[in-house]
CSV table of C-alpha atoms and ligand atoms in Angstrom, one decimal:
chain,number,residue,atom,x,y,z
A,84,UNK,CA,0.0,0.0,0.0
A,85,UNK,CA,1.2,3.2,-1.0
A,86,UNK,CA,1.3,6.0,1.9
A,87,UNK,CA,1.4,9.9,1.6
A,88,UNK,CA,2.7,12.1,4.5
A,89,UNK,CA,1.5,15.2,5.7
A,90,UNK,CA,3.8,18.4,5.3
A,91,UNK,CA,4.4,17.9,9.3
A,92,UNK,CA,5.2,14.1,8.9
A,93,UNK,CA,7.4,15.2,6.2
A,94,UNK,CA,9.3,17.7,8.8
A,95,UNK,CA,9.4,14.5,11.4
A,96,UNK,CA,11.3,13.1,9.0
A,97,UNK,CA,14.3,15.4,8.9
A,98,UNK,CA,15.9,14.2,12.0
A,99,UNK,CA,16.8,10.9,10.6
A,100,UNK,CA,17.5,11.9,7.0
A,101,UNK,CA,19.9,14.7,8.3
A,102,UNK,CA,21.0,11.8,10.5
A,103,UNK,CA,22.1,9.7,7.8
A,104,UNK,CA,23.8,12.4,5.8
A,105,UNK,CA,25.9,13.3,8.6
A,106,UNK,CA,26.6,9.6,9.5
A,107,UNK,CA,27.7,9.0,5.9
A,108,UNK,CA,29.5,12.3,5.2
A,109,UNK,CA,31.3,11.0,8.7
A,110,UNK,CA,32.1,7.5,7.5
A,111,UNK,CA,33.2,8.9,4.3
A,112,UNK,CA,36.1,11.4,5.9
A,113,UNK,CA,37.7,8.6,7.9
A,114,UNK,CA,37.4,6.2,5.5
A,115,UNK,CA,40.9,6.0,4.5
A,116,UNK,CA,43.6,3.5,2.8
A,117,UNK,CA,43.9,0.4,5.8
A,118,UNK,CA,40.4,1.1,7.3
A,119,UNK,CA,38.7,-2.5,8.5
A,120,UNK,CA,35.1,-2.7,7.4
A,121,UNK,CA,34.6,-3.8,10.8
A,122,UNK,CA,35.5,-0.1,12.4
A,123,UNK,CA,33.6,1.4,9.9
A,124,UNK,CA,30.7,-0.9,11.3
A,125,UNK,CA,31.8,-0.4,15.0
A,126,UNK,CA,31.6,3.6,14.3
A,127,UNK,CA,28.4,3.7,12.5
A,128,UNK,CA,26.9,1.5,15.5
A,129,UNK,CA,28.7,4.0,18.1
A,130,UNK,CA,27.0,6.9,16.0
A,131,UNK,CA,23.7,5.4,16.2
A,132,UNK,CA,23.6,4.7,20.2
A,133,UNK,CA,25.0,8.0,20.7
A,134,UNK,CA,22.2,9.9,18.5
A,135,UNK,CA,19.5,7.4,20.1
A,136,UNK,CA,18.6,6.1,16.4
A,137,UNK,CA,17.4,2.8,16.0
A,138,UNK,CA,19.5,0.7,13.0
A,139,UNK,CA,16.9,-0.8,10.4
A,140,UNK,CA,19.8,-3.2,9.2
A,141,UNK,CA,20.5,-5.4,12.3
A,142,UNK,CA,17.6,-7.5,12.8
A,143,UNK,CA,16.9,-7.2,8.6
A,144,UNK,CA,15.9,-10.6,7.5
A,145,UNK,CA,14.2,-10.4,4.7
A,146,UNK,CA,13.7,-13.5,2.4
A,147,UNK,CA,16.5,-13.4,0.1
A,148,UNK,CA,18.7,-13.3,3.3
A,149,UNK,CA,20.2,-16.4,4.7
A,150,UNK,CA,19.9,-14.9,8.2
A,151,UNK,CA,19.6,-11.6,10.1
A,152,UNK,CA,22.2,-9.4,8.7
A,153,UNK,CA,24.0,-8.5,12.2
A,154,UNK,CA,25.5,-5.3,11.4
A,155,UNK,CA,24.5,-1.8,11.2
A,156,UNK,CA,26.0,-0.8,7.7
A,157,UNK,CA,26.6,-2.7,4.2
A,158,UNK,CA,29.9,-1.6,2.9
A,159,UNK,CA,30.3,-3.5,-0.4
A,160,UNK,CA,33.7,-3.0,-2.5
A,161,UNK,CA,35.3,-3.3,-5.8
A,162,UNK,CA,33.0,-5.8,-7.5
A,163,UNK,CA,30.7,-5.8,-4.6
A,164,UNK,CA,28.1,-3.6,-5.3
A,165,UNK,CA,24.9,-4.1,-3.0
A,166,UNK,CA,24.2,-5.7,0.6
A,167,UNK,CA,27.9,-6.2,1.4
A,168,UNK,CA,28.2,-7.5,4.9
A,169,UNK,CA,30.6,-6.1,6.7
A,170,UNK,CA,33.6,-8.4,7.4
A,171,UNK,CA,37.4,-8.5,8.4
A,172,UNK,CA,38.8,-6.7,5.7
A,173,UNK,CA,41.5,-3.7,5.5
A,174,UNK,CA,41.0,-1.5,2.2
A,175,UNK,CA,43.6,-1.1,0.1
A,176,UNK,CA,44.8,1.6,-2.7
A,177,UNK,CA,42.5,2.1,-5.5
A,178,UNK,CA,39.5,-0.2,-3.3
A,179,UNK,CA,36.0,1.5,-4.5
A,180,UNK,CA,33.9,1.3,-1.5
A,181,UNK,CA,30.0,1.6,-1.5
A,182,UNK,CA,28.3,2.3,2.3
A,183,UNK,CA,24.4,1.9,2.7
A,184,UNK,CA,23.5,2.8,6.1
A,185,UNK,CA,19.6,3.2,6.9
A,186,UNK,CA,18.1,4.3,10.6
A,187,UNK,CA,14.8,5.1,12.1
A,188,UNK,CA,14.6,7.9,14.5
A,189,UNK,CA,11.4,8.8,16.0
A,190,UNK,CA,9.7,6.1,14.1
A,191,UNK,CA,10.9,7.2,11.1
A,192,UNK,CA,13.6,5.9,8.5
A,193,UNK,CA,16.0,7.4,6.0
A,194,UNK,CA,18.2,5.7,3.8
A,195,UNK,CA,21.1,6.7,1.8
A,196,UNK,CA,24.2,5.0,-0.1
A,197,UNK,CA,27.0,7.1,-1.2
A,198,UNK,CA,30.2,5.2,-3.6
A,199,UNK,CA,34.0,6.0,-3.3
A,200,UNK,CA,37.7,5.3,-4.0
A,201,UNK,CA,40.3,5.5,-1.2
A,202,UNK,CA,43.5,6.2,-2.1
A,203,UNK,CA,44.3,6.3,-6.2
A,204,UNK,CA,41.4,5.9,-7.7
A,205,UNK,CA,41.1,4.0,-11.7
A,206,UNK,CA,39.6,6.4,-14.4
A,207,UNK,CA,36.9,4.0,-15.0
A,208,UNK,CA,35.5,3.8,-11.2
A,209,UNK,CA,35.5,7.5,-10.9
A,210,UNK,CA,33.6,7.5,-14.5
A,211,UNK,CA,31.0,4.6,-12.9
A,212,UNK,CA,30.8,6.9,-9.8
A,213,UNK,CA,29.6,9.8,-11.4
A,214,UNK,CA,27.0,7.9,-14.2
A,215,UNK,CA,25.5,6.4,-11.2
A,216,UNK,CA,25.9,10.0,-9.1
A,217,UNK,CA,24.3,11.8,-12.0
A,218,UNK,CA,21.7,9.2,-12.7
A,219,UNK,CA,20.2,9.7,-8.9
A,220,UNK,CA,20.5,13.7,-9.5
A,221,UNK,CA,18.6,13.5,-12.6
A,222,UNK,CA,15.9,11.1,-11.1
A,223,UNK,CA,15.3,13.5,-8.2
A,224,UNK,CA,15.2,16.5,-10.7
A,225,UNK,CA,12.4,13.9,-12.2
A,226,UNK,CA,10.6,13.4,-9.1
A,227,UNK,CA,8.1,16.1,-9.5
A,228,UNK,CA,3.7,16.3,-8.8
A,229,UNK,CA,3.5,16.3,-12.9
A,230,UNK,CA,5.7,13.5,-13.3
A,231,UNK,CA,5.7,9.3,-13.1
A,232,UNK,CA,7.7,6.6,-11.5
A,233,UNK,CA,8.4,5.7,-15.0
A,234,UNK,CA,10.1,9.2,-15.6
A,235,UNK,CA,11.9,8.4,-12.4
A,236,UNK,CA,13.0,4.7,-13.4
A,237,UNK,CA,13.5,6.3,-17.3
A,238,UNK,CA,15.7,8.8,-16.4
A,239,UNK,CA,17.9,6.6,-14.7
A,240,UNK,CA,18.2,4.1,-17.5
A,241,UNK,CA,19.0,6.6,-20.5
A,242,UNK,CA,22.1,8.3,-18.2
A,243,UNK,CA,23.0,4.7,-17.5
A,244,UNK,CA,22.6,3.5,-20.8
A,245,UNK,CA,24.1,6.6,-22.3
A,246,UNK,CA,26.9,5.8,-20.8
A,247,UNK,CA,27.1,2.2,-21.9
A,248,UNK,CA,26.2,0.5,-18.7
A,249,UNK,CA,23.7,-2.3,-18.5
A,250,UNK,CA,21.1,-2.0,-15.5
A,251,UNK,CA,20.0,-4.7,-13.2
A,252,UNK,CA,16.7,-4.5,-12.4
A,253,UNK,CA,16.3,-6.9,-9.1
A,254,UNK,CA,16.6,-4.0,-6.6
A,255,UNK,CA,15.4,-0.3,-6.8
A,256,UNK,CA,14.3,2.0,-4.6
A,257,UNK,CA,11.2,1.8,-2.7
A,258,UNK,CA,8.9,3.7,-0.6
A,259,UNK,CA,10.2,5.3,3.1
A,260,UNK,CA,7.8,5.9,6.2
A,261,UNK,CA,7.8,3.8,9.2
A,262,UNK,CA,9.7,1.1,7.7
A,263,UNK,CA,12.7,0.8,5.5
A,264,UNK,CA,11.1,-1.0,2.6
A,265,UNK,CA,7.8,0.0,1.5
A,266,UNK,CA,5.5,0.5,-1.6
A,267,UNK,CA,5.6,1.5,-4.5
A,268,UNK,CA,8.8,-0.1,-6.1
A,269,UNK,CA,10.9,2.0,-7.8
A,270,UNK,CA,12.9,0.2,-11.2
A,271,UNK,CA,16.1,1.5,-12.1
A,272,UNK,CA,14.7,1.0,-15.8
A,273,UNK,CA,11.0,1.5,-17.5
A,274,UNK,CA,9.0,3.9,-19.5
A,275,UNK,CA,8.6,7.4,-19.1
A,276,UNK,CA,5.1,8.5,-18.5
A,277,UNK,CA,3.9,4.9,-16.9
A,278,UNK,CA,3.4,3.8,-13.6
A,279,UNK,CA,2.1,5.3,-10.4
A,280,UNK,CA,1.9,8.5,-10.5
A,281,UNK,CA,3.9,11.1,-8.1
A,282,UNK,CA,2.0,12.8,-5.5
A,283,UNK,CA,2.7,15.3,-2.9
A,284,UNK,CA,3.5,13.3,0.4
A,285,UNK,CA,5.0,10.5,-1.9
A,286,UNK,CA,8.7,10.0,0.2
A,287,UNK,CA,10.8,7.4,-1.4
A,288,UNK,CA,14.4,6.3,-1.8
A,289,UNK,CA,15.5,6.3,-5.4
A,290,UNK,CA,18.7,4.3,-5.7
A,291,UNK,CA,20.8,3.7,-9.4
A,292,UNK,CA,23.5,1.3,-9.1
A,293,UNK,CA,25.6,-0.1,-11.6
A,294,UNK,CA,28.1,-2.7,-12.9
A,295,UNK,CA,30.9,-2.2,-15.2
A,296,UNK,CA,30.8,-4.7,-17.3
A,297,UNK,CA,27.9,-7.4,-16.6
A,298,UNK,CA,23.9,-6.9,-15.4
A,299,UNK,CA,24.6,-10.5,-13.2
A,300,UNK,CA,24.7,-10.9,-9.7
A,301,UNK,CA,26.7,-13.2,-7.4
A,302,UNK,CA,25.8,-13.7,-3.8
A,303,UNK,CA,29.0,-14.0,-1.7
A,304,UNK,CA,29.3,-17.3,0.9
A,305,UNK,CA,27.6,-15.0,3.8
A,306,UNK,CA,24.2,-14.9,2.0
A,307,UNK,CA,24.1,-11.2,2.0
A,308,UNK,CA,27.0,-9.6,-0.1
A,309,UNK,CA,26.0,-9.2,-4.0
A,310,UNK,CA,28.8,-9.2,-6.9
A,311,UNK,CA,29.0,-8.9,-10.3
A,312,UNK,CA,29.5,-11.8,-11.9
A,313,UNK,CA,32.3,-11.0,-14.0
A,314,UNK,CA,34.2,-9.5,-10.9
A,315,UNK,CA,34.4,-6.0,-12.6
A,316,UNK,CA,33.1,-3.3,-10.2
A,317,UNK,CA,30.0,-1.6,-9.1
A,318,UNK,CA,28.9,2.0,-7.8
A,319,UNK,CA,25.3,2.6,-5.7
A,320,UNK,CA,24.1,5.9,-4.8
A,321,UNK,CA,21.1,6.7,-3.1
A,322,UNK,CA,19.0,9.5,-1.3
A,323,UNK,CA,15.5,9.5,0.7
A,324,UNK,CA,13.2,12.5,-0.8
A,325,UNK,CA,10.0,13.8,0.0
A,326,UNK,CA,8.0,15.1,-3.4
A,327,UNK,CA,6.1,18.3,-2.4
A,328,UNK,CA,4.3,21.3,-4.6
A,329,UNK,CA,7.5,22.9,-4.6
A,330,UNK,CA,9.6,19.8,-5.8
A,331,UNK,CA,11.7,17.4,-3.8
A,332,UNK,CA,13.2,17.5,-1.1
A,333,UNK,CA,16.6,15.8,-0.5
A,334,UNK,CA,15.7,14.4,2.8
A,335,UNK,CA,19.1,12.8,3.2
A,336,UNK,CA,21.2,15.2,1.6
A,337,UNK,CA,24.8,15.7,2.3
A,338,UNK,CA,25.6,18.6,0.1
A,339,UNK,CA,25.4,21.1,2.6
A,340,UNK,CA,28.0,19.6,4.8
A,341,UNK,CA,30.7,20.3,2.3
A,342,UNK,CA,32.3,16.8,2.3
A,343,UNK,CA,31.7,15.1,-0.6
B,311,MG,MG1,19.8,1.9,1.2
């Protein structure tokens, strides 16, 4: 079922989304050549005790997942792209590192995946950084009263396909409210001009990610972290918006904190 929020819902939102963007925008500076995946876990965790949020990851056991995922983060790297389950692991040079970190506070969730390279970074992973960057700024640009989740899900695949990268279509974005996953479904490929269509008080993640080289997923011996199946490497970025009279709002937006 598909639910719209009142302008004052909307505004009870903000704590978690601006949350999440400093969380991230955190992770992100200390992120560094030799980092563990499991202190970027241990500090996202210490974050959310210390803010009083409430991670949506933990106890997520969905039924694609082997078991409860256990962690408060997904950091997938390199060819890792979606779910990654964070694990002993020290990056190294030229690693691309994708970090997925949702929370509820006061009931209410944001969600929001950024993708980077510590140390020197390859040509080609900065290039499938900012197709999928660009992608998720056109889609919220789309993501307005006289517009479609098909625009949405269409504007995502031309600036992916444009730039010569096939989409998988098993996850997309979804509805936000009370929990992390809700309706409607939002394809990272379709038509313009179909599908439900967007309303004021509509809040929804929108999340293009991409694969260099292949549209087929792996599923790592943990259950949880996806690959490409070639091993060439993906990028995911994501942001929670509201969609109001005057446009969207960037609920989860980082921009403003001058990190990124
Ligand atoms: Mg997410």
């Amino acid at each position: 079922m598909i639910e719209l929020r009142t302008p004052a819902e909307i505004e009870q939102m903000r704590p978690a989304g601006r949350f999440v963007a400093e969380t991230l925008a955190t992770l992100r500076a200390d992120t560094r050549v030799g980092t563990n995946l499991m202190d970027i876990d241990r500090r996202a965790h210490d974050l959310i005790r210390r803010a009083g949020a409430v991670s949506c990851y933990i106890d997520y056991h969905p039924s694609f997942g082997a078991m409860p995922f256990g962690k408060v983060i997904c950091t997938s790297i390199n060819d890792g792209v979606l779910h990654g389950l964070p694990h002993d692991y020290a990056l190294r040079d030229g690693d691309l590192v994708s970090l997925d970190f949702a929370v509820s506070i006061d009931g209410w969730v944001a969600d929001s995946a950024v993708s980077f390279v510590v140390g020197t970074p390859r040509d080609e992973d900065l290039r499938l950084i900012d197709t999928t960057e660009r992608a998720l700024a056109a889609a919220i640009a789309a993501a307005t009263t006289d517009h479609r989740i098909g625009d949405i899900s269409a504007t995502i695949a031309e600036i992916s396909h444009g730039a010569g990268y096939s989409i998988n279509t098993d996850f997309g974005g979804h509805g936000v409210g009370r929990v992390m996953h809700g309706d409607p479904h939002i394809p990272n490929d379709g038509k313009a001009g179909r599908g439900y269509p967007l309303r004021e008080g509509l809040v929804i993640a929108i999340e293009p990610w991409l694969l260099e080289t292949t549209d087929e997923l792996v599923t790592d011996p943990d259950g949880w972290t996806l690959r490409a199946a070639d091993g060439s490497r993906g990028s995911h970025s994501e942001h929670t918006i509201a969609i109001t009279a005057d446009g969207p709002i960037v609920l989860t937006d980082r921009s403003f904190l001058g990190v990124d």
